[in-house]
Each structure stands twice: as structure tokens, then as C-alpha cells.
CSV table of C-alpha atoms in Angstrom, one decimal:
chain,number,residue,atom,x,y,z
A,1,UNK,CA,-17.9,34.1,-96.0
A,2,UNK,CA,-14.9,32.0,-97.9
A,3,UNK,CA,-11.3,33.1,-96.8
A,4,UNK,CA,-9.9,36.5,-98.7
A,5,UNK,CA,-6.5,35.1,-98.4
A,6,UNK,CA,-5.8,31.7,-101.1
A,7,UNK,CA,-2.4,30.3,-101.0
A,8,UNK,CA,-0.5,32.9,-102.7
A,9,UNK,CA,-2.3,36.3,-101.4
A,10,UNK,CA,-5.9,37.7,-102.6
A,11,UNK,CA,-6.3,36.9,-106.5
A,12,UNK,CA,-9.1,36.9,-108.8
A,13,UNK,CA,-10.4,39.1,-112.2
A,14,UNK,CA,-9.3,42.8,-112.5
A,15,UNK,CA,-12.1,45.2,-111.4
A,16,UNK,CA,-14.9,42.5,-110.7
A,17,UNK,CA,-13.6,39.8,-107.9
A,18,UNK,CA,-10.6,42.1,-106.8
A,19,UNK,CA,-11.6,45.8,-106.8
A,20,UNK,CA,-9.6,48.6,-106.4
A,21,UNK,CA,-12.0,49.6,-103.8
A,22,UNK,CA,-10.5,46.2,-101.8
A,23,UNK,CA,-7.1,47.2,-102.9
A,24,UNK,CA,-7.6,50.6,-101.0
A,25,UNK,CA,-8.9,49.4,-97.9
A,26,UNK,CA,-6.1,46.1,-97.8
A,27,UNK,CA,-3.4,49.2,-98.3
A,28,UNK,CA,-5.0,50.6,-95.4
A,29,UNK,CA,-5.4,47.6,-93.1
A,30,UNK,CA,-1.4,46.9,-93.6
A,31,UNK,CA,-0.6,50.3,-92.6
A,32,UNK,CA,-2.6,50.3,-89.4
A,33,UNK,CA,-1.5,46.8,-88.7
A,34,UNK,CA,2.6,47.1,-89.4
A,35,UNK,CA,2.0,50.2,-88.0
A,36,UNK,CA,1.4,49.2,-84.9
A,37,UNK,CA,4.5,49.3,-83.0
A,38,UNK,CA,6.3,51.9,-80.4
A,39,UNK,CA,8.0,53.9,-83.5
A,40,UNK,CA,6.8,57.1,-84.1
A,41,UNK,CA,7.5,56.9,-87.7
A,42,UNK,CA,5.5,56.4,-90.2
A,43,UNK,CA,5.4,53.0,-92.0
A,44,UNK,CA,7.5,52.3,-94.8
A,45,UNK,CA,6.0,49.5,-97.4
A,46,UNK,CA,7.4,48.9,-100.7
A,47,UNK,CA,4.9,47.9,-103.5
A,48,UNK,CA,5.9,46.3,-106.8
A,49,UNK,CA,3.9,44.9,-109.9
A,50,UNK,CA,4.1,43.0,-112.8
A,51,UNK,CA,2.9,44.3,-116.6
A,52,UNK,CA,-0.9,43.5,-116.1
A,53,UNK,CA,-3.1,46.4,-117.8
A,54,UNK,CA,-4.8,46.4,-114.2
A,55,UNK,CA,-1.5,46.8,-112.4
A,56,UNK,CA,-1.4,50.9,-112.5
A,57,UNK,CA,-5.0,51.1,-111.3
A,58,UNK,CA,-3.8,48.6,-108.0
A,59,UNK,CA,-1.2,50.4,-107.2
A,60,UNK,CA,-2.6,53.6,-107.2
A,61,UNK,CA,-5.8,52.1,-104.9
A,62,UNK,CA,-2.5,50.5,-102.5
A,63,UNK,CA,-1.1,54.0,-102.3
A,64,UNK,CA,-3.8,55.7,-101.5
A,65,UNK,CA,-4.8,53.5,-98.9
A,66,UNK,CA,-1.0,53.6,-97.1
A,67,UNK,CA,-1.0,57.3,-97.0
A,68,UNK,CA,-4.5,57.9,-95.7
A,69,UNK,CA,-3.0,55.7,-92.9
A,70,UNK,CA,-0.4,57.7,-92.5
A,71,UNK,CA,2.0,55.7,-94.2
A,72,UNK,CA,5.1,55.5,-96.5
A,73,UNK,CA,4.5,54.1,-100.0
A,74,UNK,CA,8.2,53.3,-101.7
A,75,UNK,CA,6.5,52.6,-105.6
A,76,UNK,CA,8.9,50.6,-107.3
A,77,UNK,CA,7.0,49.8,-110.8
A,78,UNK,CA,7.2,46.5,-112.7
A,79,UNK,CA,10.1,44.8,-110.5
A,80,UNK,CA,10.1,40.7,-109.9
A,81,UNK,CA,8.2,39.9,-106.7
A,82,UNK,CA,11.5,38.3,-105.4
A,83,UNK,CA,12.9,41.9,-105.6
A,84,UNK,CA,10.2,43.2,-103.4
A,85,UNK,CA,11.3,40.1,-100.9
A,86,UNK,CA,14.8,41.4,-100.9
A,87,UNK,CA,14.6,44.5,-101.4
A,88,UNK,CA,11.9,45.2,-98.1
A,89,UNK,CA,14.5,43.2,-95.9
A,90,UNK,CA,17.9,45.1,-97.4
A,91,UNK,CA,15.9,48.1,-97.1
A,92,UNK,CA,14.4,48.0,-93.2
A,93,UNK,CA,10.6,48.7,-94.4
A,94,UNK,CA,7.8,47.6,-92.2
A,95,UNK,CA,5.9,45.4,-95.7
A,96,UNK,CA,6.2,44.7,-98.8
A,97,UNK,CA,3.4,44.6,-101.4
A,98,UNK,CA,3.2,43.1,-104.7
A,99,UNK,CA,0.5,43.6,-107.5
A,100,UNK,CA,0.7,40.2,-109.7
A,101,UNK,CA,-1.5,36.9,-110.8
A,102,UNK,CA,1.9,35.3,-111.2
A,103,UNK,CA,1.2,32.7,-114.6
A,104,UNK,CA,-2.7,33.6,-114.5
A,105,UNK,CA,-3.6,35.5,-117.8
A,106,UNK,CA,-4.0,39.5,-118.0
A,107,UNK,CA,-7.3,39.9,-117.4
A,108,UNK,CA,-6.6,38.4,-113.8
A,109,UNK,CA,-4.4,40.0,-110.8
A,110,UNK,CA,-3.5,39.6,-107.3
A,111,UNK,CA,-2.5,41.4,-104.3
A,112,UNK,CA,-0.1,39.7,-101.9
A,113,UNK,CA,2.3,40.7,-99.1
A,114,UNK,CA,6.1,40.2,-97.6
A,115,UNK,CA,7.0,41.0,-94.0
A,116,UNK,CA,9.8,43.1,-92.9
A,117,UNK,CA,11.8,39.7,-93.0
A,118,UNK,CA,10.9,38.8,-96.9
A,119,UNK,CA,9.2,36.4,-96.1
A,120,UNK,CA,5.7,35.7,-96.9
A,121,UNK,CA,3.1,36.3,-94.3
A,122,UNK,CA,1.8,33.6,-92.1
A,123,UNK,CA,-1.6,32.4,-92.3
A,124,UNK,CA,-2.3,33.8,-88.6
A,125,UNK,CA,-0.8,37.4,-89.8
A,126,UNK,CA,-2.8,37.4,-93.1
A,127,UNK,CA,-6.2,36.3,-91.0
A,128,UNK,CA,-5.6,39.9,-89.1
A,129,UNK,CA,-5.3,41.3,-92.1
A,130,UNK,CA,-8.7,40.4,-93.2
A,131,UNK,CA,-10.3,41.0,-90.3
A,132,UNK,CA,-9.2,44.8,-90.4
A,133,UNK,CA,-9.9,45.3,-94.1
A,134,UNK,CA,-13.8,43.5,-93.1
A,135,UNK,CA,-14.2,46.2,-90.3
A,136,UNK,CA,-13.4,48.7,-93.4
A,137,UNK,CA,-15.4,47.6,-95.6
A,138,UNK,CA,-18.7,47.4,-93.1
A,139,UNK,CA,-17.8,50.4,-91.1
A,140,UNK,CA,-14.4,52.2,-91.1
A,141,UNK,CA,-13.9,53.8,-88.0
A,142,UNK,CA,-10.2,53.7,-88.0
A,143,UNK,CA,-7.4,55.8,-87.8
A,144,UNK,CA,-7.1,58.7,-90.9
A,145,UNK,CA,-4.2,60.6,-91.2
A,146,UNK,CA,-4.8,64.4,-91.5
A,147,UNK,CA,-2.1,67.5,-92.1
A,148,UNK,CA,1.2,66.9,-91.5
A,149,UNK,CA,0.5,63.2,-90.5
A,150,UNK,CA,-0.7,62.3,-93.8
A,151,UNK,CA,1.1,59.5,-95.9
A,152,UNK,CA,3.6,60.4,-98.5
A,153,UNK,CA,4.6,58.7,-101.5
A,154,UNK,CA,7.9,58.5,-103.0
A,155,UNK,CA,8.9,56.3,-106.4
A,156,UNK,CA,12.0,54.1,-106.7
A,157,UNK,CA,12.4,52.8,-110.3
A,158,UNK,CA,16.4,52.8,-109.5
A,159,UNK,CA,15.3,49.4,-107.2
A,160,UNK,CA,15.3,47.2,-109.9
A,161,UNK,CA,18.8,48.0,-110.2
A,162,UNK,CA,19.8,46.6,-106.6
A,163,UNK,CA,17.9,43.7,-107.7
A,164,UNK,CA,19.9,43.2,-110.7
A,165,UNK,CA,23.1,43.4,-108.4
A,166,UNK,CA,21.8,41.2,-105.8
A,167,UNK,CA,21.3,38.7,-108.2
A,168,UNK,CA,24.5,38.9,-110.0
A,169,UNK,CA,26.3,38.7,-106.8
A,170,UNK,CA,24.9,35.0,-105.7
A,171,UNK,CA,26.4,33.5,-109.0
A,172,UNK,CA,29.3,31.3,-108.1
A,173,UNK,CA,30.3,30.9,-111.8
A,174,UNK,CA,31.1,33.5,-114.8
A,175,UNK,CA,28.7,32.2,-118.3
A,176,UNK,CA,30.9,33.3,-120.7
A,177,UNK,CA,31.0,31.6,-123.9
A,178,UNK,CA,27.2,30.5,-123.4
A,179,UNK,CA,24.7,31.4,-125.5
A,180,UNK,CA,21.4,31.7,-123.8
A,181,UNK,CA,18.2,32.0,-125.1
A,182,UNK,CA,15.4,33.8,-122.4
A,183,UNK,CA,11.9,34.4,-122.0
A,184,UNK,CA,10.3,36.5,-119.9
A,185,UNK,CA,6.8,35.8,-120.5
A,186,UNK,CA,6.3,39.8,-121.3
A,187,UNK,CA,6.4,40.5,-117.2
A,188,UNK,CA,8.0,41.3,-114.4
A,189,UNK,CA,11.2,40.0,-115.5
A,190,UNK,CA,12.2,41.8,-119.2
A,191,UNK,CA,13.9,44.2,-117.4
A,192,UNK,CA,15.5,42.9,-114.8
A,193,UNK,CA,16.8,38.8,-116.2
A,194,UNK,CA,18.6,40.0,-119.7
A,195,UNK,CA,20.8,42.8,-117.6
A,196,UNK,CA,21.7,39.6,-114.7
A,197,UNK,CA,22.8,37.4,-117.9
A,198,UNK,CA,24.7,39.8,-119.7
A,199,UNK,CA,26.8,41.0,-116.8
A,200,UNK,CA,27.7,37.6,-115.9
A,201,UNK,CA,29.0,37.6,-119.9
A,202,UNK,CA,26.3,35.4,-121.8
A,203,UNK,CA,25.0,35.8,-125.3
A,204,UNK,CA,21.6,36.9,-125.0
A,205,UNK,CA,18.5,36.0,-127.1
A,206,UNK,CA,15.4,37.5,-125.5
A,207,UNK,CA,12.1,36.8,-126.5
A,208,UNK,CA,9.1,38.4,-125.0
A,209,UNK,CA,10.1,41.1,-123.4
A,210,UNK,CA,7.7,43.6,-125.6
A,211,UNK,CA,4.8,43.7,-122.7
A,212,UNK,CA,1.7,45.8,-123.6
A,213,UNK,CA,-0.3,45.1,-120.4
A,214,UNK,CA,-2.2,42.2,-121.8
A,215,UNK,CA,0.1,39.6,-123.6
A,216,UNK,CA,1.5,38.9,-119.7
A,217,UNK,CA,1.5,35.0,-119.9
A,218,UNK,CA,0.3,34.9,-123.7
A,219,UNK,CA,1.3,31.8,-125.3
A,220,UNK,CA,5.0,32.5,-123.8
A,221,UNK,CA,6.9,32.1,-120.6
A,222,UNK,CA,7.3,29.4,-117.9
A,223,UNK,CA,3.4,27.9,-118.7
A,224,UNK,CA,3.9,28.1,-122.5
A,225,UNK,CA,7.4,26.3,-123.5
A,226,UNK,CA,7.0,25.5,-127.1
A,227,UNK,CA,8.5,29.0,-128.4
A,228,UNK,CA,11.6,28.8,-125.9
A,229,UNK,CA,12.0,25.0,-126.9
A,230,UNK,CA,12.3,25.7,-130.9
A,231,UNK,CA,14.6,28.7,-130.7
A,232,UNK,CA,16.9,27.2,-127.8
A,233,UNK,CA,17.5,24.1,-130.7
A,234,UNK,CA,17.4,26.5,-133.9
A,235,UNK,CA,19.8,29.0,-132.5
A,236,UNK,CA,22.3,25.9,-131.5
A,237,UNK,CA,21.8,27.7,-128.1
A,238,UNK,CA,23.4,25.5,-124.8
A,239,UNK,CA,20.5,26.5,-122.4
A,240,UNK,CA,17.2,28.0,-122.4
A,241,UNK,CA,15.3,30.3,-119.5
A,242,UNK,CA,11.7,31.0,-119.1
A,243,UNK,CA,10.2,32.8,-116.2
A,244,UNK,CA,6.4,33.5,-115.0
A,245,UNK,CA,4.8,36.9,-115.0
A,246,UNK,CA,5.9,37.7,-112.0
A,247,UNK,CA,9.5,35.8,-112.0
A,248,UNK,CA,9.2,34.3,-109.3
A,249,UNK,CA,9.9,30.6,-110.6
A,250,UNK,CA,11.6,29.4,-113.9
A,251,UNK,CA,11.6,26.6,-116.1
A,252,UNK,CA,14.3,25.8,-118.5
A,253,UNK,CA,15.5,24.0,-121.3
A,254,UNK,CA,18.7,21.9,-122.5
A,255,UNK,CA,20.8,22.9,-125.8
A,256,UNK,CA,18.2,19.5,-127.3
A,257,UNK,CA,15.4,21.5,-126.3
A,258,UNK,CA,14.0,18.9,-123.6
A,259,UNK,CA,12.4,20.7,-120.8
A,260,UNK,CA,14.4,21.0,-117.3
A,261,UNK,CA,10.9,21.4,-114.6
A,262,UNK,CA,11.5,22.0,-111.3
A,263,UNK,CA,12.2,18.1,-110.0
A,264,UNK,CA,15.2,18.3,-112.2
A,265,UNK,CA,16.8,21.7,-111.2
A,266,UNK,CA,16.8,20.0,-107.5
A,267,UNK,CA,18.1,17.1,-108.7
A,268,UNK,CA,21.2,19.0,-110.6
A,269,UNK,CA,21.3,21.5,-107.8
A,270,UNK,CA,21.5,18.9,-105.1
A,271,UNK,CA,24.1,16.6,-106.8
A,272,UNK,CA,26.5,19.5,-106.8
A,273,UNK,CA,25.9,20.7,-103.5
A,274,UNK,CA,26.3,17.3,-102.1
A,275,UNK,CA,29.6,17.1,-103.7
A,276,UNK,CA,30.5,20.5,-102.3
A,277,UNK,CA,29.0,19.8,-98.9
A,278,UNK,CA,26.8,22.6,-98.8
A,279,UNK,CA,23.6,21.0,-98.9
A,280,UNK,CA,21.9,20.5,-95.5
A,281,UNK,CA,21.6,17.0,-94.1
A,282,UNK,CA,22.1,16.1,-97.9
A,283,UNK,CA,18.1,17.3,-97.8
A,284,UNK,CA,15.9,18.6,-100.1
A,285,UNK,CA,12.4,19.8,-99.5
A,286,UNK,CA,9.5,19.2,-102.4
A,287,UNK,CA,5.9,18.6,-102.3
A,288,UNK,CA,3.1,15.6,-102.4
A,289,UNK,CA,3.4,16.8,-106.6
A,290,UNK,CA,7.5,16.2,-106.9
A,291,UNK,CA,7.8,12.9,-109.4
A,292,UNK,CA,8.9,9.6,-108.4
A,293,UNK,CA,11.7,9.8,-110.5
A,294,UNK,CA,13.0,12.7,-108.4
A,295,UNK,CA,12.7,10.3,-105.1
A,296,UNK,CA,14.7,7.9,-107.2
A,297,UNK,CA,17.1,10.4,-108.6
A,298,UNK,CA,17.6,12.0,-104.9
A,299,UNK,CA,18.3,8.7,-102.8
A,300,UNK,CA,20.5,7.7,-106.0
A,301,UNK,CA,22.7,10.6,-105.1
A,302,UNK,CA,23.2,10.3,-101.7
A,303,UNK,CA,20.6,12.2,-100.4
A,304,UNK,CA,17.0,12.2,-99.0
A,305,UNK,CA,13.8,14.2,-99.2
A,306,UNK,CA,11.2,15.7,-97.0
A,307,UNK,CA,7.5,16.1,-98.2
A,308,UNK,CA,4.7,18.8,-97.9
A,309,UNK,CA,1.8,20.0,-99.1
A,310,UNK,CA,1.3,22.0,-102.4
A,311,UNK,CA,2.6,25.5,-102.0
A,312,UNK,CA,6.4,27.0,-102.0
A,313,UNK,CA,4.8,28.1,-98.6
A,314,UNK,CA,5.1,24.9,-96.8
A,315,UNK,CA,8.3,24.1,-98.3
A,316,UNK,CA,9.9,27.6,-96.8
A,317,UNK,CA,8.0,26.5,-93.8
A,318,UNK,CA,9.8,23.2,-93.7
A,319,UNK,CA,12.8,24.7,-94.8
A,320,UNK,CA,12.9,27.1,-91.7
A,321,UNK,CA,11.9,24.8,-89.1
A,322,UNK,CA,14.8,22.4,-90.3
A,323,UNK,CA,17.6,24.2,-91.2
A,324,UNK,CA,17.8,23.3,-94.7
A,325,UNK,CA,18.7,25.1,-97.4
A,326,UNK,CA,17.2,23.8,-100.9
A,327,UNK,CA,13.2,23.0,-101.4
A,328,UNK,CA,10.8,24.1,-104.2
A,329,UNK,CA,8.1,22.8,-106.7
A,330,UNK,CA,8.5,21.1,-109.9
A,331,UNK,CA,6.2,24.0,-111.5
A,332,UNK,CA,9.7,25.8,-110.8
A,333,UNK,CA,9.3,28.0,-107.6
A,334,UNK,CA,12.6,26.8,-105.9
A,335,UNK,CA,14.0,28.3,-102.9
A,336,UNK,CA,18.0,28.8,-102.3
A,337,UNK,CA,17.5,30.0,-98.6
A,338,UNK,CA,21.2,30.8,-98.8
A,339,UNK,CA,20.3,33.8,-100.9
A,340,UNK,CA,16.6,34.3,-100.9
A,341,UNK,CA,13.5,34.7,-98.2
A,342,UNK,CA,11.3,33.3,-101.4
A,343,UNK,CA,11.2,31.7,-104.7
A,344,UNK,CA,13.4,33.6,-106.8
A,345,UNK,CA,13.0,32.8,-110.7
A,346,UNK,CA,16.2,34.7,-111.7
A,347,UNK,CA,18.4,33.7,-108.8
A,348,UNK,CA,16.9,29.6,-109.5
A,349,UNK,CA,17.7,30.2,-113.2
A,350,UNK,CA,21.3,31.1,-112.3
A,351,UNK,CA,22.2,28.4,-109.6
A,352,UNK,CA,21.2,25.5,-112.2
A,353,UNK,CA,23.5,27.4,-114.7
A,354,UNK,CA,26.3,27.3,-112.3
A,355,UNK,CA,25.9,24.3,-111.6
A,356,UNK,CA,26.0,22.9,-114.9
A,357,UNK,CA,29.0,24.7,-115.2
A,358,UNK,CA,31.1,23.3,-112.3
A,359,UNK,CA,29.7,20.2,-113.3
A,360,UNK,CA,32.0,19.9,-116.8
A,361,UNK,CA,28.8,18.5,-118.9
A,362,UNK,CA,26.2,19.8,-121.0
A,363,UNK,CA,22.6,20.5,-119.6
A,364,UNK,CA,21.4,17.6,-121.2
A,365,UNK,CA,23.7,15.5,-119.8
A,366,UNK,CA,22.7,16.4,-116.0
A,367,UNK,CA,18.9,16.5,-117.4
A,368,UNK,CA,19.3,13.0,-117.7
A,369,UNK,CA,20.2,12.5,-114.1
A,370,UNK,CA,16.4,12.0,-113.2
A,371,UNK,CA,14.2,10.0,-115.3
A,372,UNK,CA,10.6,11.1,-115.4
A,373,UNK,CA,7.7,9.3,-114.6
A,374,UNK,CA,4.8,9.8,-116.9
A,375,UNK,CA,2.6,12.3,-115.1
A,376,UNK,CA,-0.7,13.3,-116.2
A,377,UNK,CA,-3.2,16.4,-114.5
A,378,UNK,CA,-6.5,17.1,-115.1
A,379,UNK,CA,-7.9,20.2,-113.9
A,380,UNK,CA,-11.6,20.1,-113.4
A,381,UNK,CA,-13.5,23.2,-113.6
A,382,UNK,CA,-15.9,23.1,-110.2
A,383,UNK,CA,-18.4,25.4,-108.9
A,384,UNK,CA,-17.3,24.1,-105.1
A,385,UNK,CA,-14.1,23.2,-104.1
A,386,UNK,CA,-15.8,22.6,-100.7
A,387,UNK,CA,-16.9,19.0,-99.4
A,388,UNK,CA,-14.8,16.8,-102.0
A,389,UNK,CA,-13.3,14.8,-100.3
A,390,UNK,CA,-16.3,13.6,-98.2
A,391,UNK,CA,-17.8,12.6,-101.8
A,392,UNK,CA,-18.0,9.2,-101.5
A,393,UNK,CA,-18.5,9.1,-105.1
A,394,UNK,CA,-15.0,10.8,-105.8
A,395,UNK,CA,-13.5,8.6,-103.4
A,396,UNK,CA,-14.7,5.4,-104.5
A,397,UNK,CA,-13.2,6.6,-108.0
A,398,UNK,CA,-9.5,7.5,-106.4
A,399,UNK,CA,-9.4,4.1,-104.8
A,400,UNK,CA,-10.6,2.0,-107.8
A,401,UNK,CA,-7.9,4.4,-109.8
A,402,UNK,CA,-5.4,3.4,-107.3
A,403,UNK,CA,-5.8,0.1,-107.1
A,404,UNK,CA,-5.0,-0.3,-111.1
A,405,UNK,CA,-2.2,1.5,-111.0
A,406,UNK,CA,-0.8,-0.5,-107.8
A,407,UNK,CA,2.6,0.1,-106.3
A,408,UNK,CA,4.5,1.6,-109.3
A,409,UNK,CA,1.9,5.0,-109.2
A,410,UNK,CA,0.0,7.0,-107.2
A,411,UNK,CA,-2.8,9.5,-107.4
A,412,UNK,CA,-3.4,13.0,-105.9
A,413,UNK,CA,-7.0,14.8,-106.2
A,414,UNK,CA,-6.2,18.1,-104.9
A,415,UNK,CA,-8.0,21.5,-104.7
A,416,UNK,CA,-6.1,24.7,-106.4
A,417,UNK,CA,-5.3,27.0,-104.0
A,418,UNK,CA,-6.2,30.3,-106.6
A,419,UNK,CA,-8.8,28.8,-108.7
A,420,UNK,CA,-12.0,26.9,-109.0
A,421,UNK,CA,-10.6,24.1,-109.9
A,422,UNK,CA,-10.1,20.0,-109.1
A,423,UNK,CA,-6.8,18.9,-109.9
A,424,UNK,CA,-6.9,15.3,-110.6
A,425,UNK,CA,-3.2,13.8,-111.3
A,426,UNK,CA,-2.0,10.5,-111.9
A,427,UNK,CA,1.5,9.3,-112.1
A,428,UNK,CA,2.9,6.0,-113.3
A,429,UNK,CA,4.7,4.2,-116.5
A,430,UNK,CA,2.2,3.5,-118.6
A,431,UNK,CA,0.9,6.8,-120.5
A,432,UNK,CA,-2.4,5.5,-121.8
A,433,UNK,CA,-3.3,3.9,-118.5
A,434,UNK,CA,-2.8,7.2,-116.8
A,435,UNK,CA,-5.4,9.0,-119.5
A,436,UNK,CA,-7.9,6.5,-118.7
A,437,UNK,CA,-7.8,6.4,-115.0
A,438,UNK,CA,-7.7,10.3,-114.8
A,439,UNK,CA,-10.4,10.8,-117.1
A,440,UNK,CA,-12.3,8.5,-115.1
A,441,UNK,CA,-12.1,10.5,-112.2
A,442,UNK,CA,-12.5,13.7,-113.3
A,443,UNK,CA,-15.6,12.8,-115.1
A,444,UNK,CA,-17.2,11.9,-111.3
A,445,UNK,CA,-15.9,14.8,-110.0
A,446,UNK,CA,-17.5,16.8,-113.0
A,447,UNK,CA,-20.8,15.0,-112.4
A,448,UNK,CA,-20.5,15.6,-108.8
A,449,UNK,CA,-19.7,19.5,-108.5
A,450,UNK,CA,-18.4,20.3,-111.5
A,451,UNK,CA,-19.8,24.0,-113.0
A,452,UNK,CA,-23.0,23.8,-114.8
């Protein structure tokens, strides 16, 4: 039986992989477990969830579950997942639950949780957490709250309005006189992102924020840029913002309409906290994807970075067992641990901004601070993402791969962690060299496991 838990909580399609029959029983399962303490009370956990058509019919299984577990559902409706991450820590509740495929498309959602701290759940937590909702599911024995000890529900729309403050509050830097041009992907942020950037005094252009439950993620937003790109240059905007579906990363985009990814908001962000001194050990934390122009950009200012694996999970785990206070993804999940437990697309969105206004220079002109290897990925549709890499097949192909590109590029082959697919990316200076070698590999990997 494969894992429940991926990398970013329990995902798949709306009503066929995840049910809200397995909603119901994971709301019970974290009642009975974050319940399980000397407090008489009964648990408080906060759920939140994007636009998704599917959303209402999660949260309802969620709530259902809590309170026949005797617990205390806070609903908070469409709210960021960041804001559940803040908002369960500001707010003393025992979990916090949000209902969101993040950048997957409508037809796909997710259920995934926050401690009591805001932060994510470990793996060891989330592996108890199974194992309670399998006992459900094959025989459910457990505790059921009757009469007075039965669950209660209460709904907190008002939330998104701590958020909003929260948010405001960790900007260093007014942004009046800029002209802004946002998207928010038709999710989780449409609320939320326009109210943070108009307080702070911008000119707003918002794009996006119409959602009807299934253009989440439609041709707009953090995966689809082109839109942003076109009215950030035709508007004679000076920056550009485009969020997921559920805001928890950003990407954005200079007054030329060049796209800032993630590697370059650590680069700007890190060059002005080395100035200031605040940065940690001059450190930032990124993953085996980060470009080598970001390596280059980083020792070039002084600094130094530390590597893990794909996920903004390992680089908060890094972050924590270090002490330092900057790491994320170039896909745009960036963490400011200063401010936030998690990646926080509105708070990220804001820092850059500030720091391109303490800097003096235009968003182009910090853009420029880190040039960009040509980087190319390949995602191969498998039916296994088991036993890969003992293919000796797919190896040979990675090493031959390697071996033409030689010392100025590198390769990665990796799994994703939410669907069936083999990533195969390939980084270096030559763009047609990189289309070759990649194709090359994924066409084993397609012979070797790929669907049929």
C-alpha cells in the first residue's frame, strides 16, 4: 500500500483518488490524535481552502469528521494556506487544515495539515496520522462524541482580515508611487493580495480575481506568466505579482516584463540583507533545482549556500536546524522565517518589493544581478515512479547525458513528489544541446516505465 502522505499533504482528483469519505475520516484521525493531550477541552483546528469547485464538499467532509471527534472546527473559507500557518499559531489551535492542489488544475485538490506551531507536519507525525485514518477506514472503533461532548463548528470569514494585517505589518517599505500589476490565479489570494498592496499605497491592476470554482490555475497565475508579462509592459507598470492557487509562492515580473523566478528573489533579497546584516551566516538555503547562476550570483555577493532536496520542506528543515533565516525554491515557495512558519506568497511578493525599494534601482536592474543558466525539464508521464533509479537503462542514459555536458552542467532525474511523473532536467549554456540530451533521456525513461 503506497504512502497517503506525498510531499505536500494527501492530493489527487476530486471525488475519485481523494474522497470525501477520506476527508471525513483524516478530520477524524487529527482530532483524536491533537486531541490527545491532558486538556479537557475540546480541540480547536482551523481549516481553510482555496476556490476549487471540490473545496465546499472537503470542508464539509473535514468538519464533520472534527466534530464527531469531539472537536472544534474554526471554518475560515477561501484564505491563503500561509494564513492558516499564521493564523493556527497567533490563534493557540491544536491544527490547522487546508483544502488546496496548490498550482494543480480544478479538477484536482488536496488535503494537508499545520501544527499548532505553523509549521508543517513532520513525516513521523503525518505517518500516525495515516495509520489512524487506516484503522478508520478497515474498522472504526474509535472514540465518537455523543450529547454535550459533540464537536461544534463555528465560521471565521473575519480571519482573512488578520491575515491582511499580518502581512502588511512585515513590510519594511511604503510602495507608493508604484504601479503594480497582480495576479491571483483566480484562488486563494484575490481577496486577500489586492487589500495588502493597496494599504501599503500601490496602484493596483488585478487580473484574475473573478474565481468560479474551476478557472483556479487556468492559463493565469504563478504557472501561466504570459498574461502578467504583457500587461506589466503595456500598462508601463514597474513590477508584476503572480501567486499560485493557493498563495503560497509567487513569481514576478520586472517593469520589461522579464520573469523574476524564485533563484532571483534570493538573490535580490539576500544582497540587501547582507548589506543590512540581517541575513544569517550570509546563508541562504535552496534546493538540488536552484540554477548555477544563483551559486554564482550568491558567492558574488558575499555569501554562501546550503543545498537540499526538492521540497520547501527540507529547506524549513535546514533552515531550523541552522538558524538561518532565508531559503526557498526557484518555483517561488520562499521562506522569510523572520515572519513566517511557511512559504508565504504574499509576504515573499512584498520583501522583494521592499527590497527593490531600499535598493534605489528599478526591478530590472537587480533582475540582472543573477544570470540564468539555460535550464530545460522534461516531465515524463510514468505509470511507476518506483525502481528508477535501479534502471540501469535510465542510468546509463544520465551518465552518457552527463558526460556531454561536462563540467559547465549538470543533470537531475527526479520523481514528483504529487504526480506520476519523471522529471528529467538539464542545465547548461548551450540551449539546443540541453533539448537533445533531455529528450534522450526521457525517451528511455518513457520506454522503460513510462504509461502505456
Amino acid at each position: 500500500m503506497s504512502r497517503l502522505f506525498g510531499t505536500d499533504g494527501v492530493r489527487g482528483e476530486a471525488n475519485l483518488e481523494l474522497t470525501p469519505e477520506l476527508a471525513y475520516r483524516m478530520g477524524r484521525a487529527a482530532t483524536l490524535y491533537f486531541g490527545e493531550d491532558d486538556s479537557d477541552e475540546a480541540p480547536v483546528i482551523l481549516i481553510g481552502r482555496d476556490t476549487r469547485i471540490s473545496g465546499p464538499m472537503f470542508e464539509a467532509a473535514l468538519v464533520a469528521g472534527i466534530c464527531s471527534a469531539g472537536g472544534h472546527a474554526v471554518v475560515t473559507g477561501v484564505i491563503p494556506t500561509p494564513a492558516i500557518a499564521y493564523l493556527t499559531k497567533k490563534h493557540g489551535a491544536k491544527a490547522g487544515i487546508v483544502i488546496s492542489a496548490s498550482h494543480n488544475p480544478f479538477h484536482d485538490n488536496g488535503i494537508k495539515f499545520f501544527g499548532g506551531n505553523g509549521y508543517k507536519l513532520p513525516d513521523a507525525v503525518e505517518d500516525e496520522l495515516e495509520n489512524i485514518v487506516r484503522t478508520i477506514e478497515q474498522e472504526d472503533q474509535m472514540y465518537r462524541a455523543t450529547g454535550s461532548q459533540m464537536g461544534t463548528v463555528t465560521y471565521r470569514h473575519d480571519f482573512v482580515k488578520e491575515y491582511i494585517e499580518f502581512v502588511v505589518s512585515t513590510a519594511s517599505e511604503r510602495l507608493d508611487g508604484m504601479k503594480i500589476v497582480l495576479d491571483c490565479a483566480n484562488g486563494a489570494a484575490f481577496e486577500s493580495m489586492p487589500a495588502v498592496l493597496k494599504q501599503l499605497g500601490a496602484e493596483v491592476t488585478v487580473l484574475n480575481d473573478q474565481p468560479n470554482g474551476v478557472n483556479i490555475n487556468d492559463n493565469c497565475g504563478s504557472t501561466h506568466l504570459k498574461m502578467l508579462q504583457k500587461a506589466v509592459v503595456a500598462q508601463g507598470a514597474d513590477f508584476g505579482i503572480a501567486h499560485d492557487g493557493d498563495a503560497d509562492r509567487c513569481l514576478c515580473v520586472d517593469e520589461k516584463g522579464h520573469v523574476i523566478d524564485g533563484d532571483h528573489m534570493l538573490v535580490m533579497c539576500a544582497k540587501e540583507m547582507i548589506a543590512n546584516g540581517t541575513l544569517k551566516d550570509n546563508t541562504v538555503v535552496t534546493t538540488v533545482m536552484a540554477n548555477i547562476g544563483f551559486h554564482k550570483a550568491v558567492k558574488g555577493l558575499g555569501g554562501r549556500a546550503e543545498i537540499t532536496k526538492v521540497g520547501d520542506r527540507y529547506v524549513l528543515e535546514n533552515m531550523l536546524a541552522n538558524g538561518y533565516n532565508l531559503g526557498g525554491e526557484q518555483s517561488g515557495h520562499i521562506i522569510f522565517s523572520d515572519f513566517s512558519t511557511t512559504g508565504d506568497g504574499p509576504v515573499t511578493a512584498l520583501q522583494t518589493l521592499c527590497a527593490i525599494k531600499r535598493s534605489g534601482k528599478k526591478p530590472s536592474e537587480l533582475n540582472e544581478l543573477m544570470i540564468s543558466y539555460p535550464q530545460l525539464l522534461v516531465n515524463v508521464v510514468v505509470k511507476s515512479k518506483e525502481g528508477w533509479e535501479e534502471n540501469a537503462n535510465i542510468a546509463a542514459a544520465i551518465k552518457a547525458g552527463e558526460e556531454e555536458l561536462g563540467a559547465e552542467g549538470r543533470i537531475l532525474v527526479r520523481p514528483s513528489g504529487t504526480e506520476p511523473l519523471i522529471r528529467v532536467m538539464a542545465e547548461g549554456p548551450d540551449q539546443a544541446q540541453l533539448e537533445v540530451i533531455c529528450q534522450k533521456i526521457a525517451d528511455v525513461v518513457v520506454a522503460e516505465q513510462g504509461a502505456k
